[in-house]
GROMACS .gro file of C-alpha atoms in nm:
model
  372
    1UNK     CA    1   0.229  -0.787   0.425
    2UNK     CA    2   0.174  -1.201   0.464
    3UNK     CA    3   0.391  -1.412   0.764
    4UNK     CA    4   0.692  -1.566   0.566
    5UNK     CA    5   0.804  -1.486   0.221
    6UNK     CA    6   1.139  -1.629   0.011
    7UNK     CA    7   1.117  -1.940   0.006
    8UNK     CA    8   1.371  -2.233  -0.083
    9UNK     CA    9   1.283  -2.158  -0.444
   10UNK     CA   10   1.409  -1.779  -0.449
   11UNK     CA   11   1.705  -1.810  -0.213
   12UNK     CA   12   1.879  -1.817  -0.579
   13UNK     CA   13   1.771  -1.501  -0.745
   14UNK     CA   14   2.041  -1.277  -0.719
   15UNK     CA   15   2.009  -1.069  -0.413
   16UNK     CA   16   2.108  -0.713  -0.444
   17UNK     CA   17   2.111  -0.661  -0.033
   18UNK     CA   18   2.382  -0.923  -0.060
   19UNK     CA   19   2.660  -0.769  -0.272
   20UNK     CA   20   2.569  -0.449  -0.048
   21UNK     CA   21   2.727  -0.679   0.304
   22UNK     CA   22   3.000  -0.737   0.055
   23UNK     CA   23   3.048  -0.329   0.000
   24UNK     CA   24   2.992  -0.297   0.392
   25UNK     CA   25   3.304  -0.547   0.445
   26UNK     CA   26   3.461  -0.408   0.232
   27UNK     CA   27   3.484  -0.100   0.427
   28UNK     CA   28   3.551  -0.239   0.722
   29UNK     CA   29   3.834  -0.414   0.609
   30UNK     CA   30   4.013  -0.090   0.412
   31UNK     CA   31   3.926   0.137   0.670
   32UNK     CA   32   4.104  -0.064   0.950
   33UNK     CA   33   4.388  -0.156   0.756
   34UNK     CA   34   4.387   0.255   0.624
   35UNK     CA   35   4.525   0.242   1.009
   36UNK     CA   36   4.231   0.479   1.184
   37UNK     CA   37   4.219   0.452   1.482
   38UNK     CA   38   3.864   0.419   1.550
   39UNK     CA   39   3.882   0.124   1.371
   40UNK     CA   40   4.015  -0.126   1.570
   41UNK     CA   41   3.883  -0.476   1.522
   42UNK     CA   42   3.801  -0.424   1.079
   43UNK     CA   43   3.978  -0.799   1.085
   44UNK     CA   44   3.563  -0.854   1.151
   45UNK     CA   45   3.506  -0.798   0.765
   46UNK     CA   46   3.661  -1.097   0.684
   47UNK     CA   47   3.467  -1.284   0.862
   48UNK     CA   48   3.127  -1.126   0.791
   49UNK     CA   49   3.279  -1.234   0.451
   50UNK     CA   50   3.344  -1.578   0.509
   51UNK     CA   51   2.979  -1.638   0.695
   52UNK     CA   52   2.828  -1.508   0.399
   53UNK     CA   53   3.071  -1.750   0.160
   54UNK     CA   54   2.920  -2.029   0.341
   55UNK     CA   55   2.613  -1.899   0.335
   56UNK     CA   56   2.585  -1.905  -0.064
   57UNK     CA   57   2.789  -2.173  -0.200
   58UNK     CA   58   2.577  -2.331   0.013
   59UNK     CA   59   2.222  -2.281  -0.066
   60UNK     CA   60   2.378  -2.300  -0.445
   61UNK     CA   61   2.499  -2.647  -0.380
   62UNK     CA   62   2.205  -2.808  -0.179
   63UNK     CA   63   1.950  -2.651  -0.415
   64UNK     CA   64   2.168  -2.787  -0.718
   65UNK     CA   65   2.101  -3.140  -0.521
   66UNK     CA   66   1.749  -3.055  -0.432
   67UNK     CA   67   1.647  -3.029  -0.766
   68UNK     CA   68   1.864  -3.290  -0.944
   69UNK     CA   69   1.934  -3.537  -0.693
   70UNK     CA   70   2.340  -3.469  -0.770
   71UNK     CA   71   2.552  -3.203  -0.810
   72UNK     CA   72   2.792  -3.151  -1.067
   73UNK     CA   73   3.174  -3.104  -0.833
   74UNK     CA   74   3.305  -3.063  -1.211
   75UNK     CA   75   3.131  -2.738  -1.297
   76UNK     CA   76   3.141  -2.612  -0.984
   77UNK     CA   77   3.505  -2.639  -0.922
   78UNK     CA   78   3.525  -2.458  -1.321
   79UNK     CA   79   3.337  -2.168  -1.144
   80UNK     CA   80   3.525  -2.118  -0.844
   81UNK     CA   81   3.839  -2.118  -1.059
   82UNK     CA   82   3.660  -1.895  -1.362
   83UNK     CA   83   3.609  -1.644  -1.054
   84UNK     CA   84   3.907  -1.629  -0.857
   85UNK     CA   85   4.165  -1.736  -1.049
   86UNK     CA   86   4.197  -1.438  -1.282
   87UNK     CA   87   4.251  -1.175  -1.096
   88UNK     CA   88   4.401  -1.347  -0.775
   89UNK     CA   89   4.641  -1.459  -1.033
   90UNK     CA   90   4.709  -1.092  -1.196
   91UNK     CA   91   4.713  -0.968  -0.830
   92UNK     CA   92   5.015  -1.132  -0.824
   93UNK     CA   93   5.203  -1.033  -1.136
   94UNK     CA   94   5.133  -0.728  -1.064
   95UNK     CA   95   5.352  -0.765  -0.724
   96UNK     CA   96   5.588  -0.992  -0.921
   97UNK     CA   97   5.644  -0.621  -1.196
   98UNK     CA   98   5.690  -0.416  -0.826
   99UNK     CA   99   5.894  -0.570  -0.705
  100UNK     CA  100   6.125  -0.612  -1.052
  101UNK     CA  101   6.101  -0.215  -1.066
  102UNK     CA  102   6.296  -0.241  -0.676
  103UNK     CA  103   5.991  -0.176  -0.463
  104UNK     CA  104   5.903  -0.476  -0.131
  105UNK     CA  105   6.321  -0.576  -0.147
  106UNK     CA  106   6.324  -0.607   0.186
  107UNK     CA  107   6.019  -0.843   0.245
  108UNK     CA  108   6.149  -1.185   0.398
  109UNK     CA  109   6.076  -1.492   0.256
  110UNK     CA  110   5.875  -1.317  -0.024
  111UNK     CA  111   5.973  -1.605  -0.255
  112UNK     CA  112   5.748  -1.830   0.030
  113UNK     CA  113   5.507  -1.535   0.021
  114UNK     CA  114   5.508  -1.551  -0.317
  115UNK     CA  115   5.427  -1.956  -0.343
  116UNK     CA  116   5.181  -1.975  -0.074
  117UNK     CA  117   4.915  -1.727  -0.259
  118UNK     CA  118   5.043  -1.867  -0.558
  119UNK     CA  119   4.914  -2.232  -0.409
  120UNK     CA  120   4.658  -2.134  -0.184
  121UNK     CA  121   4.794  -2.206   0.141
  122UNK     CA  122   4.935  -1.853   0.231
  123UNK     CA  123   4.760  -1.862   0.592
  124UNK     CA  124   4.982  -2.160   0.605
  125UNK     CA  125   5.330  -2.038   0.506
  126UNK     CA  126   5.199  -1.726   0.769
  127UNK     CA  127   5.142  -1.972   1.056
  128UNK     CA  128   5.504  -2.116   0.964
  129UNK     CA  129   5.691  -1.856   1.001
  130UNK     CA  130   5.599  -1.780   1.317
  131UNK     CA  131   5.411  -1.476   1.238
  132UNK     CA  132   5.145  -1.273   1.405
  133UNK     CA  133   4.876  -1.089   1.209
  134UNK     CA  134   4.829  -0.781   1.417
  135UNK     CA  135   5.269  -0.779   1.332
  136UNK     CA  136   5.183  -0.696   0.966
  137UNK     CA  137   5.075  -0.312   1.131
  138UNK     CA  138   5.362  -0.284   1.377
  139UNK     CA  139   5.621  -0.282   1.146
  140UNK     CA  140   5.740  -0.097   0.848
  141UNK     CA  141   5.533  -0.093   0.578
  142UNK     CA  142   5.834  -0.168   0.359
  143UNK     CA  143   5.899  -0.505   0.524
  144UNK     CA  144   5.512  -0.648   0.496
  145UNK     CA  145   5.408  -0.914   0.240
  146UNK     CA  146   5.208  -0.785  -0.078
  147UNK     CA  147   5.073  -1.132  -0.081
  148UNK     CA  148   4.986  -1.162   0.323
  149UNK     CA  149   4.615  -1.113   0.241
  150UNK     CA  150   4.576  -1.336   0.079
  151UNK     CA  151   4.560  -1.647   0.399
  152UNK     CA  152   4.236  -1.546   0.380
  153UNK     CA  153   4.184  -1.624   0.069
  154UNK     CA  154   4.345  -1.907   0.106
  155UNK     CA  155   4.117  -2.042   0.393
  156UNK     CA  156   3.763  -1.983   0.142
  157UNK     CA  157   3.945  -2.197  -0.184
  158UNK     CA  158   4.047  -2.500   0.112
  159UNK     CA  159   3.690  -2.476   0.221
  160UNK     CA  160   3.613  -2.476  -0.130
  161UNK     CA  161   3.796  -2.753  -0.227
  162UNK     CA  162   3.648  -2.960   0.075
  163UNK     CA  163   3.296  -2.861   0.143
  164UNK     CA  164   3.125  -2.954  -0.155
  165UNK     CA  165   3.233  -3.301  -0.061
  166UNK     CA  166   3.113  -3.303   0.235
  167UNK     CA  167   2.814  -3.095   0.234
  168UNK     CA  168   2.652  -3.340  -0.042
  169UNK     CA  169   2.735  -3.613   0.199
  170UNK     CA  170   2.555  -3.464   0.453
  171UNK     CA  171   2.252  -3.438   0.267
  172UNK     CA  172   2.281  -3.713   0.150
  173UNK     CA  173   2.343  -3.967   0.415
  174UNK     CA  174   2.067  -3.708   0.572
  175UNK     CA  175   1.778  -3.762   0.354
  176UNK     CA  176   1.856  -4.179   0.322
  177UNK     CA  177   1.808  -4.210   0.716
  178UNK     CA  178   1.491  -3.952   0.693
  179UNK     CA  179   1.665  -3.689   0.903
  180UNK     CA  180   1.623  -3.286   0.887
  181UNK     CA  181   1.891  -3.178   0.687
  182UNK     CA  182   2.014  -2.991   0.942
  183UNK     CA  183   2.089  -3.163   1.211
  184UNK     CA  184   2.430  -3.270   1.068
  185UNK     CA  185   2.528  -2.909   0.988
  186UNK     CA  186   2.442  -2.805   1.324
  187UNK     CA  187   2.633  -3.017   1.490
  188UNK     CA  188   2.943  -2.990   1.253
  189UNK     CA  189   2.935  -2.642   1.365
  190UNK     CA  190   2.901  -2.714   1.704
  191UNK     CA  191   3.201  -2.869   1.676
  192UNK     CA  192   3.403  -2.669   1.517
  193UNK     CA  193   3.314  -2.390   1.765
  194UNK     CA  194   3.427  -2.574   2.033
  195UNK     CA  195   3.778  -2.702   1.812
  196UNK     CA  196   3.814  -2.314   1.721
  197UNK     CA  197   3.880  -2.223   2.193
  198UNK     CA  198   4.115  -2.552   2.208
  199UNK     CA  199   4.293  -2.461   1.870
  200UNK     CA  200   4.389  -2.153   2.110
  201UNK     CA  201   4.501  -2.313   2.407
  202UNK     CA  202   4.702  -2.586   2.235
  203UNK     CA  203   4.910  -2.401   1.905
  204UNK     CA  204   4.867  -2.060   2.059
  205UNK     CA  205   4.700  -1.750   1.935
  206UNK     CA  206   4.801  -1.722   1.594
  207UNK     CA  207   4.700  -2.036   1.506
  208UNK     CA  208   4.381  -1.982   1.632
  209UNK     CA  209   4.355  -1.672   1.393
  210UNK     CA  210   4.552  -1.864   1.065
  211UNK     CA  211   4.522  -2.252   1.061
  212UNK     CA  212   4.190  -2.259   0.900
  213UNK     CA  213   4.022  -2.550   1.095
  214UNK     CA  214   4.047  -2.206   1.404
  215UNK     CA  215   3.810  -2.038   1.114
  216UNK     CA  216   3.584  -2.316   0.956
  217UNK     CA  217   3.354  -2.247   1.200
  218UNK     CA  218   3.239  -1.878   1.061
  219UNK     CA  219   3.187  -2.026   0.757
  220UNK     CA  220   2.988  -2.298   0.827
  221UNK     CA  221   2.744  -2.054   1.070
  222UNK     CA  222   2.627  -1.958   0.738
  223UNK     CA  223   2.597  -2.315   0.590
  224UNK     CA  224   2.368  -2.364   0.833
  225UNK     CA  225   2.176  -2.141   0.802
  226UNK     CA  226   2.153  -2.151   0.406
  227UNK     CA  227   2.068  -2.627   0.518
  228UNK     CA  228   1.741  -2.457   0.713
  229UNK     CA  229   1.626  -2.221   0.416
  230UNK     CA  230   1.680  -2.519   0.157
  231UNK     CA  231   1.513  -2.741   0.410
  232UNK     CA  232   1.120  -2.545   0.404
  233UNK     CA  233   1.309  -2.271   0.608
  234UNK     CA  234   1.075  -1.937   0.623
  235UNK     CA  235   1.194  -1.630   0.752
  236UNK     CA  236   0.915  -1.476   0.913
  237UNK     CA  237   0.816  -1.043   0.734
  238UNK     CA  238   0.922  -0.937   1.104
  239UNK     CA  239   1.276  -1.090   1.111
  240UNK     CA  240   1.330  -0.753   0.907
  241UNK     CA  241   1.316  -0.551   1.263
  242UNK     CA  242   1.637  -0.739   1.317
  243UNK     CA  243   1.802  -0.584   1.040
  244UNK     CA  244   1.891  -0.253   1.157
  245UNK     CA  245   2.063  -0.376   1.525
  246UNK     CA  246   2.199  -0.665   1.327
  247UNK     CA  247   2.383  -0.427   1.127
  248UNK     CA  248   2.440  -0.279   1.389
  249UNK     CA  249   2.599  -0.516   1.582
  250UNK     CA  250   2.813  -0.586   1.301
  251UNK     CA  251   2.955  -0.247   1.264
  252UNK     CA  252   2.988  -0.197   1.644
  253UNK     CA  253   3.149  -0.533   1.606
  254UNK     CA  254   3.429  -0.383   1.445
  255UNK     CA  255   3.560  -0.096   1.578
  256UNK     CA  256   3.528  -0.224   1.948
  257UNK     CA  257   3.695  -0.602   1.840
  258UNK     CA  258   4.020  -0.506   2.003
  259UNK     CA  259   4.306  -0.522   1.713
  260UNK     CA  260   4.591  -0.798   1.869
  261UNK     CA  261   4.359  -1.006   2.116
  262UNK     CA  262   4.041  -1.108   2.142
  263UNK     CA  263   3.817  -1.384   2.012
  264UNK     CA  264   4.052  -1.394   1.718
  265UNK     CA  265   4.330  -1.484   1.883
  266UNK     CA  266   4.131  -1.706   2.123
  267UNK     CA  267   3.897  -1.931   1.909
  268UNK     CA  268   3.547  -1.703   1.957
  269UNK     CA  269   3.488  -1.620   1.617
  270UNK     CA  270   3.250  -1.880   1.566
  271UNK     CA  271   2.990  -1.701   1.761
  272UNK     CA  272   3.018  -1.410   1.643
  273UNK     CA  273   2.957  -1.504   1.279
  274UNK     CA  274   2.599  -1.545   1.449
  275UNK     CA  275   2.582  -1.189   1.413
  276UNK     CA  276   2.684  -1.170   1.048
  277UNK     CA  277   2.422  -1.482   0.980
  278UNK     CA  278   2.170  -1.209   1.142
  279UNK     CA  279   2.184  -0.973   0.945
  280UNK     CA  280   2.212  -1.190   0.591
  281UNK     CA  281   1.900  -1.357   0.749
  282UNK     CA  282   1.696  -1.044   0.764
  283UNK     CA  283   1.727  -0.907   0.421
  284UNK     CA  284   1.613  -1.245   0.257
  285UNK     CA  285   1.294  -0.957   0.365
  286UNK     CA  286   1.174  -0.607   0.267
  287UNK     CA  287   1.284  -0.381   0.443
  288UNK     CA  288   1.456  -0.056   0.495
  289UNK     CA  289   1.859  -0.220   0.558
  290UNK     CA  290   1.767  -0.458   0.237
  291UNK     CA  291   1.609  -0.096   0.068
  292UNK     CA  292   1.998   0.090   0.124
  293UNK     CA  293   2.189  -0.198   0.050
  294UNK     CA  294   2.057  -0.241  -0.251
  295UNK     CA  295   2.157   0.077  -0.351
  296UNK     CA  296   2.319   0.066  -0.690
  297UNK     CA  297   2.617   0.261  -0.561
  298UNK     CA  298   2.634   0.019  -0.297
  299UNK     CA  299   2.595  -0.302  -0.454
  300UNK     CA  300   2.828  -0.204  -0.740
  301UNK     CA  301   3.086  -0.185  -0.466
  302UNK     CA  302   2.976  -0.515  -0.362
  303UNK     CA  303   2.967  -0.692  -0.730
  304UNK     CA  304   3.370  -0.612  -0.701
  305UNK     CA  305   3.459  -0.652  -0.383
  306UNK     CA  306   3.698  -0.963  -0.484
  307UNK     CA  307   3.932  -0.748  -0.644
  308UNK     CA  308   3.901  -0.449  -0.411
  309UNK     CA  309   4.001  -0.701  -0.161
  310UNK     CA  310   4.279  -0.838  -0.400
  311UNK     CA  311   4.463  -0.514  -0.474
  312UNK     CA  312   4.348  -0.299  -0.159
  313UNK     CA  313   4.646  -0.429   0.041
  314UNK     CA  314   4.952  -0.393  -0.208
  315UNK     CA  315   4.842  -0.086  -0.334
  316UNK     CA  316   4.778   0.044   0.092
  317UNK     CA  317   5.166  -0.085   0.110
  318UNK     CA  318   5.381   0.111  -0.182
  319UNK     CA  319   5.191   0.415  -0.095
  320UNK     CA  320   5.338   0.354   0.295
  321UNK     CA  321   5.666   0.284   0.182
  322UNK     CA  322   5.658   0.632  -0.013
  323UNK     CA  323   5.562   0.805   0.255
  324UNK     CA  324   5.155   0.853   0.230
  325UNK     CA  325   5.034   0.860   0.552
  326UNK     CA  326   4.730   0.681   0.471
  327UNK     CA  327   4.522   0.719   0.803
  328UNK     CA  328   4.468   1.090   0.665
  329UNK     CA  329   4.140   1.149   0.452
  330UNK     CA  330   4.405   1.294   0.156
  331UNK     CA  331   4.585   0.977   0.219
  332UNK     CA  332   4.313   0.704   0.225
  333UNK     CA  333   4.105   0.932  -0.060
  334UNK     CA  334   4.414   0.860  -0.246
  335UNK     CA  335   4.478   0.489  -0.147
  336UNK     CA  336   4.093   0.420  -0.179
  337UNK     CA  337   4.104   0.572  -0.516
  338UNK     CA  338   4.361   0.374  -0.658
  339UNK     CA  339   4.262   0.075  -0.530
  340UNK     CA  340   3.943   0.087  -0.722
  341UNK     CA  341   4.031   0.207  -1.016
  342UNK     CA  342   4.218  -0.084  -1.032
  343UNK     CA  343   3.942  -0.328  -0.907
  344UNK     CA  344   3.732  -0.188  -1.239
  345UNK     CA  345   3.993  -0.272  -1.476
  346UNK     CA  346   4.056  -0.590  -1.374
  347UNK     CA  347   3.655  -0.654  -1.310
  348UNK     CA  348   3.542  -0.523  -1.641
  349UNK     CA  349   3.886  -0.624  -1.909
  350UNK     CA  350   3.956  -0.973  -1.671
  351UNK     CA  351   3.757  -1.105  -1.492
  352UNK     CA  352   3.387  -1.052  -1.668
  353UNK     CA  353   3.517  -1.124  -2.005
  354UNK     CA  354   3.622  -1.454  -1.884
  355UNK     CA  355   3.333  -1.513  -1.638
  356UNK     CA  356   3.133  -1.438  -1.996
  357UNK     CA  357   3.262  -1.715  -2.240
  358UNK     CA  358   3.306  -1.990  -2.031
  359UNK     CA  359   2.935  -1.939  -1.860
  360UNK     CA  360   2.654  -2.134  -2.012
  361UNK     CA  361   2.331  -1.920  -2.004
  362UNK     CA  362   2.110  -1.893  -1.679
  363UNK     CA  363   2.398  -2.061  -1.470
  364UNK     CA  364   2.517  -1.796  -1.367
  365UNK     CA  365   2.387  -1.749  -0.989
  366UNK     CA  366   2.515  -1.524  -0.728
  367UNK     CA  367   2.713  -1.714  -0.537
  368UNK     CA  368   2.978  -1.646  -0.769
  369UNK     CA  369   3.033  -1.362  -0.639
  370UNK     CA  370   3.062  -1.470  -0.319
  371UNK     CA  371   3.400  -1.478  -0.254
  372UNK     CA  372   3.697  -1.262  -0.129
   0.00000   0.00000   0.00000
């Protein structure tokens, strides 16, 4: 076996194991939201999505810039809208339909919550309402917003809106100055890692959890790894030995992180994102973990993970309101089954047809499925 593999040119090829990471992250989030007592920090699955998204989006941007000297931001934003808007809108419409049928009547500020979801500012709506993330699980399901989970989608959308412009500008400036592109990315990541704890001190733990500036570092860790790869970084074959401990660390963090306190509320999630990026990089070379995460059922779940995340929350709330105990095997099986069924219909009947109608041949990158 050679000492290194996966050159930058290969990095945009479809990597099934990265779909596997999405499947893993989805499973962590679902178990956490179901209320399993042993899954204290399943919200770390969202952090994994943040880091993976930063990695894949930046790979796309920098590879396009490297290949052609320019990046079509119009095409980038069009791809994002086609990927995210159909299912996101469908979920909002489904919630409104449920409301019309008598569900979610006790949710305070329902209209503001829905506007925040549509405008992709849900995280700021939550913060303005002085709402704690942990409080979502400490009250009756009838009182919880069915679109509260849009907070993470909002952070990613805000990142996608600004990051392409910033990333391309940083890369071009570094090239003109004859400096490595990696340097400004790493410096920006370090800055965000320092800003997040400051936000926790100045604005409080809820701001550390909800506010976009406090969570940017998790995405920028992935972006920095992408900058390293695109600009000549090579992953040694022995890196595959890091995959098992990295995978174990991701699961351990999801199990062990405290639910209502800890790094997510003190601004220290960026350092933990290094675990996620080590896993991503270790999957760039063949190994047992890459093979496991590339199994067809796992990859399939990762492929529909965006819909799984979107639809699971209102489904879980509805079942809870009607007396289902989701932390029991039977209840969880029903909740997960309904979520999967809705996600499959959404993916094959709505999301895929729209993407196929508007995507030019050869332009659909693996990054198109990066979000969650």
